[in-house]
Coordinates of C-alpha atoms and ligand atoms in Angstrom, one line a residue:
M575 CA -18.9 12.2 1.6
V576 CA -21.6 10.7 3.9
M577 CA -23.7 8.1 2.0
H578 CA -26.4 6.1 3.1
C579 CA -26.1 2.3 1.9
C580 CA -29.6 1.5 1.0
S581 CA -30.5 4.4 -1.3
S582 CA -28.6 6.9 -3.3
M583 CA -29.2 9.6 -0.9
V584 CA -26.1 11.6 -0.3
R585 CA -25.9 13.9 2.5
S586 CA -22.8 15.9 1.6
P587 CA -21.6 15.5 -2.1
F588 CA -18.7 17.7 -1.9
R589 CA -16.2 17.2 0.6
S590 CA -13.2 19.4 -0.2
L591 CA -9.9 17.5 0.5
Q592 CA -6.5 19.3 1.1
L593 CA -4.6 17.1 -1.5
F594 CA -1.1 18.0 -1.3
G595 CA -0.5 21.2 0.8
S596 CA 0.9 24.2 -0.9
R597 CA 2.9 22.4 -3.5
D598 CA 4.1 24.5 -6.6
C599 CA 1.3 23.6 -9.1
S600 CA 3.1 24.4 -12.3
S601 CA 6.0 22.2 -11.5
Y602 CA 3.8 19.4 -10.4
V603 CA 2.0 19.7 -13.7
S604 CA 5.1 19.4 -15.6
R605 CA 6.5 16.7 -13.6
M606 CA 3.2 14.6 -14.3
R607 CA 3.3 15.7 -18.0
Y608 CA 7.0 14.5 -18.2
L609 CA 6.1 11.1 -16.7
M610 CA 3.3 10.8 -19.1
R611 CA 5.6 11.4 -22.1
L612 CA 8.0 8.7 -20.6
K613 CA 5.4 6.2 -20.5
E614 CA 4.4 6.7 -24.1
D615 CA 7.8 7.2 -25.8
D616 CA 10.4 4.4 -25.3
E617 CA 13.3 6.4 -26.7
A618 CA 12.8 9.5 -24.1
C619 CA 12.4 6.9 -21.4
R620 CA 15.7 5.2 -22.2
T621 CA 17.4 8.6 -22.4
A622 CA 15.7 9.5 -19.1
L623 CA 17.0 6.2 -17.6
Q624 CA 20.5 7.1 -18.3
S625 CA 20.6 10.1 -16.1
G626 CA 17.9 9.0 -13.8
N627 CA 17.9 7.7 -10.2
V628 CA 17.4 3.9 -9.6
L629 CA 16.1 2.3 -6.5
L630 CA 17.7 -1.4 -6.2
Y631 CA 15.7 -4.4 -5.1
H632 CA 17.0 -7.9 -4.6
K633 CA 14.2 -10.4 -5.1
L634 CA 11.7 -7.4 -4.2
E635 CA 13.5 -6.5 -1.0
P636 CA 14.5 -2.5 -1.4
L637 CA 18.1 -1.4 -0.8
L638 CA 18.1 1.0 2.6
T639 CA 21.0 2.6 4.0
Q640 CA 21.5 3.5 7.7
T641 CA 22.5 7.1 8.7
Q642 CA 24.8 7.7 11.5
K643 CA 21.9 8.6 13.7
G644 CA 20.5 5.1 13.2
M645 CA 17.9 6.3 10.8
Y646 CA 17.0 4.4 7.6
H647 CA 16.5 5.7 4.3
L648 CA 15.9 4.7 0.8
H649 CA 19.2 4.2 -1.3
M650 CA 18.7 5.9 -4.6
L651 CA 21.7 5.3 -7.0
Q652 CA 22.4 7.2 -10.2
A653 CA 22.1 5.0 -13.2
T654 CA 25.8 5.5 -14.1
D655 CA 26.7 4.1 -10.7
V656 CA 24.5 1.0 -11.3
K657 CA 26.2 0.4 -14.5
G658 CA 29.5 0.3 -12.7
I659 CA 28.0 -2.2 -10.1
L660 CA 26.8 -4.4 -12.9
G661 CA 30.3 -4.2 -14.7
K662 CA 32.2 -4.9 -11.6
L663 CA 30.0 -8.0 -10.9
G664 CA 30.3 -9.3 -14.5
K665 CA 26.6 -8.5 -15.4
D666 CA 25.6 -7.2 -18.9
E667 CA 24.7 -3.4 -18.4
Q668 CA 21.5 -4.3 -20.5
L669 CA 20.1 -5.3 -17.2
L670 CA 19.6 -1.7 -16.4
N671 CA 16.9 -1.5 -19.3
T672 CA 14.7 -3.8 -17.2
S673 CA 14.2 -0.9 -14.7
V674 CA 10.5 0.3 -14.4
L675 CA 9.6 4.0 -14.1
I676 CA 8.2 4.7 -10.6
G677 CA 8.3 8.6 -10.3
C678 CA 10.1 11.9 -10.9
S679 CA 12.0 13.7 -7.9
D680 CA 11.6 17.2 -6.9
N681 CA 14.7 17.8 -8.9
D682 CA 12.9 16.4 -12.1
A683 CA 15.1 13.4 -12.3
A684 CA 13.1 10.4 -13.5
Q685 CA 13.1 7.7 -11.0
F686 CA 13.2 3.9 -11.6
S687 CA 13.3 0.5 -9.6
L688 CA 15.5 -2.4 -10.6
D689 CA 15.5 -5.8 -9.3
V690 CA 19.0 -7.3 -9.2
G691 CA 18.0 -10.8 -7.6
S692 CA 20.4 -12.4 -10.3
L693 CA 23.3 -10.9 -8.6
E694 CA 24.9 -12.0 -5.4
K695 CA 23.0 -10.2 -2.6
A696 CA 25.9 -9.6 -0.2
A697 CA 28.3 -8.2 -3.0
V698 CA 25.7 -5.5 -4.1
E699 CA 25.0 -4.6 -0.5
E700 CA 29.1 -4.2 0.2
M701 CA 29.3 -2.1 -3.1
C702 CA 26.4 0.0 -2.3
G703 CA 27.0 0.4 1.4
G704 CA 23.3 -0.7 2.0
V705 CA 21.1 -3.6 3.0
F706 CA 18.4 -5.1 1.4
V707 CA 15.3 -5.3 3.8
D708 CA 12.0 -7.3 3.6
L709 CA 9.4 -4.7 2.7
R710 CA 7.2 -5.3 5.7
K711 CA 10.2 -4.6 7.9
A712 CA 11.4 -1.6 5.7
F713 CA 8.1 0.1 6.6
F714 CA 9.0 0.1 10.3
L715 CA 12.3 1.8 9.5
L716 CA 11.6 4.2 6.8
K717 CA 9.8 7.6 7.2
E718 CA 6.3 7.6 6.2
K719 CA 7.0 9.9 3.2
D720 CA 9.2 7.2 1.7
T721 CA 7.0 4.3 1.9
P722 CA 4.7 5.0 -1.3
L723 CA 7.7 5.1 -3.4
V724 CA 9.2 1.9 -2.1
T725 CA 5.8 0.2 -2.4
K726 CA 5.2 1.2 -5.9
G727 CA 8.8 0.2 -6.9
Q728 CA 8.1 -3.5 -5.4
A729 CA 4.8 -3.7 -6.8
L730 CA 5.6 -2.8 -10.3
L731 CA 8.6 -5.2 -10.6
R732 CA 6.4 -7.9 -9.0
W733 CA 3.8 -7.5 -11.7
H734 CA 6.4 -7.6 -14.4
Q735 CA 7.9 -10.9 -12.9
T736 CA 4.5 -12.6 -12.8
H737 CA 2.9 -11.1 -15.9
A738 CA 5.5 -12.1 -18.6
Y739 CA 2.9 -14.2 -20.6
C740 CA -0.1 -13.4 -22.6
S741 CA -3.1 -15.1 -20.7
A742 CA -4.7 -15.9 -24.2
T743 CA -2.0 -17.2 -26.2
G744 CA 0.6 -18.1 -23.7
E745 CA 3.2 -16.2 -25.5
P746 CA 5.8 -13.9 -23.9
T747 CA 4.5 -10.4 -23.5
Q748 CA 6.7 -7.4 -24.4
R749 CA 6.8 -4.5 -22.1
N750 CA 7.5 -0.8 -23.0
Q751 CA 10.5 1.0 -21.8
A752 CA 8.8 2.4 -18.8
G753 CA 7.2 -0.7 -17.8
S754 CA 3.7 0.8 -17.8
Q755 CA 2.4 -1.9 -19.9
R756 CA 3.0 -5.4 -21.6
V757 CA 1.9 -6.2 -25.1
S758 CA 1.2 -9.6 -26.5
P759 CA 3.2 -9.7 -29.8
T760 CA 0.5 -11.7 -32.0
N761 CA -2.9 -10.6 -30.7
G762 CA -2.0 -7.0 -29.5
A763 CA -3.6 -7.7 -26.2
T764 CA -2.3 -5.1 -23.9
Y765 CA -1.7 -5.5 -19.9
Y766 CA -1.6 -2.8 -17.4
P767 CA -0.4 -3.4 -13.9
Q768 CA -3.2 -4.2 -11.7
M769 CA -4.4 -3.6 -8.2
A770 CA -7.3 -5.3 -6.6
P771 CA -9.8 -3.1 -4.9
V772 CA -10.4 -3.5 -1.3
V773 CA -12.8 -1.8 1.2
I774 CA -11.6 -1.1 4.7
V775 CA -14.0 -0.1 7.2
L776 CA -14.0 1.1 10.8
V777 CA -17.6 0.3 12.1
S778 CA -18.9 2.3 15.0
D779 CA -22.2 2.1 17.1
G780 CA -21.9 5.8 18.1
K781 CA -19.8 5.1 21.3
R782 CA -17.7 2.2 20.5
C783 CA -15.8 1.1 17.4
L784 CA -15.5 -2.5 16.1
L785 CA -12.0 -4.1 15.8
A786 CA -11.4 -7.6 14.6
R787 CA -8.6 -10.2 14.1
Q788 CA -7.8 -13.0 11.7
S789 CA -6.1 -16.0 13.3
T790 CA -2.9 -15.2 10.9
F791 CA -2.5 -11.8 12.5
P792 CA 0.4 -11.2 14.9
E793 CA -0.8 -12.0 18.6
G794 CA -2.9 -9.3 20.2
M795 CA -3.2 -7.1 16.8
Y796 CA -6.9 -6.2 16.0
S797 CA -7.7 -4.0 12.9
A798 CA -10.7 -2.6 11.0
L799 CA -12.7 -4.9 8.8
A800 CA -11.6 -5.3 5.3
G801 CA -12.7 -7.2 2.1
F802 CA -12.1 -7.4 -1.5
C803 CA -14.6 -5.9 -4.1
D804 CA -16.5 -8.5 -6.0
M805 CA -16.8 -7.8 -10.0
G806 CA -19.5 -5.2 -10.6
E807 CA -19.9 -4.0 -6.9
T808 CA -19.5 -0.3 -6.0
I809 CA -17.7 0.6 -2.8
E810 CA -20.8 1.0 -0.9
E811 CA -22.1 -2.5 -1.8
T812 CA -18.8 -4.1 -0.8
L813 CA -18.6 -2.3 2.4
R814 CA -22.2 -3.3 3.3
R815 CA -21.8 -6.9 2.3
E816 CA -18.4 -7.4 4.0
V817 CA -19.8 -6.0 7.2
A818 CA -22.7 -8.5 6.9
E819 CA -20.6 -11.4 6.0
E820 CA -17.9 -11.0 8.5
V821 CA -19.8 -9.8 11.7
G822 CA -23.6 -10.1 10.9
L823 CA -24.2 -6.2 11.2
E824 CA -26.2 -4.0 9.1
V825 CA -24.5 -0.6 8.1
E826 CA -26.7 2.5 8.1
S827 CA -24.4 5.1 6.8
L828 CA -20.8 5.5 5.5
Q829 CA -18.3 8.1 5.2
Y830 CA -15.0 8.1 2.9
S831 CA -11.8 8.7 4.8
S832 CA -9.0 8.2 2.2
S833 CA -7.1 5.5 0.2
Q834 CA -3.8 3.7 0.2
H835 CA -2.0 1.3 -2.0
W836 CA -1.2 -1.8 -0.1
P837 CA 1.4 -4.1 -1.3
F838 CA 0.6 -7.3 0.8
P839 CA 0.3 -10.1 -0.4
Q840 CA -0.5 -8.6 -3.9
S841 CA -1.2 -5.1 -4.8
S842 CA -4.5 -3.9 -3.4
F843 CA -6.3 -0.4 -3.7
M844 CA -7.6 -0.1 -0.2
V845 CA -10.4 2.5 0.1
A846 CA -10.9 3.4 3.7
C847 CA -14.3 4.4 5.2
H848 CA -16.0 5.0 8.6
A849 CA -19.5 3.5 8.8
T850 CA -22.2 3.4 11.7
V851 CA -24.7 0.8 12.7
S852 CA -27.5 1.2 14.9
S853 CA -26.8 0.8 18.6
D854 CA -29.9 -1.1 19.0
N855 CA -28.7 -3.9 16.6
A856 CA -25.1 -4.1 17.4
E857 CA -24.8 -7.6 18.5
V858 CA -21.8 -9.3 16.8
N859 CA -22.5 -12.5 15.0
L860 CA -19.1 -13.7 14.0
N861 CA -18.0 -15.4 10.9
G862 CA -15.7 -17.8 12.3
V863 CA -14.1 -19.0 8.8
E864 CA -12.8 -15.4 8.2
L865 CA -12.3 -14.0 11.7
E866 CA -10.9 -15.4 15.0
D867 CA -12.5 -12.5 16.9
A868 CA -14.4 -9.1 16.6
R869 CA -15.0 -7.0 19.6
W870 CA -16.5 -3.6 20.4
F871 CA -13.9 -1.0 22.0
T872 CA -14.7 1.9 24.0
L873 CA -12.6 5.2 23.3
E874 CA -10.5 4.4 26.2
E875 CA -9.6 0.8 25.2
T876 CA -9.0 2.0 21.5
E877 CA -6.7 5.0 22.7
D878 CA -4.8 2.2 24.9
A879 CA -4.5 0.0 21.9
L880 CA -3.1 2.9 19.7
K881 CA -0.6 3.6 22.3
K882 CA 1.0 0.1 22.2
K883 CA 3.9 -0.6 20.0
A884 CA 3.7 -3.3 17.3
F885 CA 4.6 -6.7 18.7
P886 CA 4.4 -5.7 22.4
Q887 CA 6.1 -8.0 25.0
G888 CA 4.0 -8.8 27.9
A889 CA 5.2 -10.4 31.2
K890 CA 5.4 -14.1 31.0
G891 CA 2.0 -15.8 31.6
E892 CA 0.2 -12.5 30.9
P893 CA -2.2 -12.3 27.7
T894 CA -0.6 -10.1 25.1
A895 CA -1.8 -6.7 25.1
I896 CA -4.2 -5.6 22.4
W897 CA -2.5 -3.3 19.8
V898 CA -3.6 -2.1 16.3
P899 CA -1.8 -1.9 13.0
P900 CA 1.2 0.5 12.9
R901 CA 1.0 4.2 11.5
Y902 CA 2.0 3.1 7.8
A903 CA -1.3 1.0 7.6
I904 CA -4.4 2.9 6.5
A905 CA -6.4 1.1 9.5
N906 CA -4.3 2.8 12.0
K907 CA -5.4 6.1 10.4
L908 CA -9.0 5.2 10.5
I909 CA -8.8 4.2 14.1
R910 CA -7.1 7.4 15.1
E911 CA -9.7 9.5 13.2
W912 CA -12.5 7.8 15.0
A913 CA -10.8 8.5 18.4
I914 CA -10.3 12.1 17.6
Q915 CA -13.9 12.3 16.3
Q916 CA -15.3 10.6 19.3
K917 CA -13.3 12.9 21.8
K918 CA -15.0 15.9 20.0
S919 CA -18.5 14.6 20.3
Ligands
LIG1734 N1 -3.6 -1.5 5.0 C1 -4.3 -1.9 6.1 O1 -4.4 -1.1 6.8 C2 -5.0 -3.2 6.0 C3 -4.9 -3.9 4.7 N2 -5.7 -5.1 4.7 C4 -5.5 -5.9 3.4 O2 -6.8 -6.1 2.9 C5 -7.0 -7.2 2.2 C6 -8.3 -7.7 2.1 O3 -8.6 -8.2 3.5 P1 -9.4 -9.6 3.8 O4 -10.2 -9.5 5.1 O5 -8.2 -10.5 3.8 O6 -10.3 -9.7 2.6 P2 -11.6 -10.7 2.4 O7 -12.3 -10.4 3.6 O8 -12.2 -10.4 1.0 O9 -11.3 -12.2 2.5 C7 -10.1 -12.5 1.7 C8 -10.7 -13.9 0.8 O10 -11.5 -13.2 -0.2 C9 -11.2 -14.1 -1.3 N3 -10.7 -13.1 -2.7 C10 -11.6 -12.3 -3.3 N4 -10.9 -11.4 -4.2 C11 -9.7 -11.6 -3.9 C12 -8.5 -11.1 -4.4 N5 -8.5 -10.2 -5.6 N6 -7.3 -11.5 -3.9 C13 -7.4 -12.1 -2.9 N7 -8.3 -12.8 -2.2 C14 -9.4 -12.4 -2.7 C15 -10.1 -14.9 -0.9 O11 -10.8 -16.3 -0.9 C16 -9.5 -14.7 0.3 O12 -9.2 -15.7 0.9 C17 -5.8 -7.9 2.6 O13 -5.0 -8.2 1.7 C18 -5.1 -7.4 3.8 O14 -3.7 -7.4 3.6 C19 -6.5 -5.8 5.9 C20 -6.5 -4.8 7.0 C21 -5.8 -3.7 7.2
LIG1735 MG1 -12.0 -9.6 5.7

């Protein structure tokens, strides 16, 4: 979609997206319908849990295992194995029922995540032959295809851990078996897992792209501009406001790229876009409260930054090389897309 910010003019309203390759549609539909039923039917969900796969977390760190080739992958356990571990460590099997539903495997097994933070970490690791890893670190170790599930598992567990009470009455809320909602017992208020919508935008003046850094970023890392949507805003309005606020530029047009669930620091729903500003009005006027720096990068400089590994180690006394977020971050995708587009034009 290409949209003009100042009007409702839409140049290309239908952009076809190749969504999921050549997946077997009917089995996809049946899996989605199955998950839907498990969210609505506590009894069916409890039954599915007994024969399901469980991804363990310890204080929100996922359990990974290392293969002989040094690769890491998610360590999915059978629910029966989890019960065995709980029993051996003197924990009530009922802890398994605090699992939350996160998906359905290609073999039609329901998938759950469970936080065993009340157990001794090292003991669980030893019994499972795995290791609990901080999620940011896990992103560097896992294959890209595994990251959405591990992120979802953590995000849902965290939501339950931090939303145990009704915000109107202060009473404890009760979750359904799938963990897809919590209900306040007296006033019936229903709470659903929340994500904060965020727009992330790579601004271009036609020849260069704009990358910025916050003082909290790792040294040398520059990224696309990002900002939370204010209540009542459209994506287009947020994008236009954030670019104006952060770098003092007026966006002329924007194009949707893709989206991503981002777990840090809380769940955000990242909507990634490209935007253009006029090359005649491209002077950056930095908002120093939010950003430490923002600069225009040529194609060559951008490609150099894309080639750098995360956290590059420069020679002593040399300034750290400029690098961009790693591939699992949607900022990286936007920057790669821009570079490809720029080479074509
Ligand atoms: N996946 C990716 O490639 C990238 C993800 N991000 C994520 O985008 C998010 C937003 O980027 P920022 O530049 O920090 O946003 P921002 O430019 O909106 O500034 C953050 C400030 O917005 C306010 N705010 C308003 N609504 C908020 C909410 N729901 N949650 C937290 N703060 C809120 C707070 O005062 C906060 O300090 C961050 O969480 C960051 O982790 C940022 C860049 C790359
Ligand atoms: Mg920002």
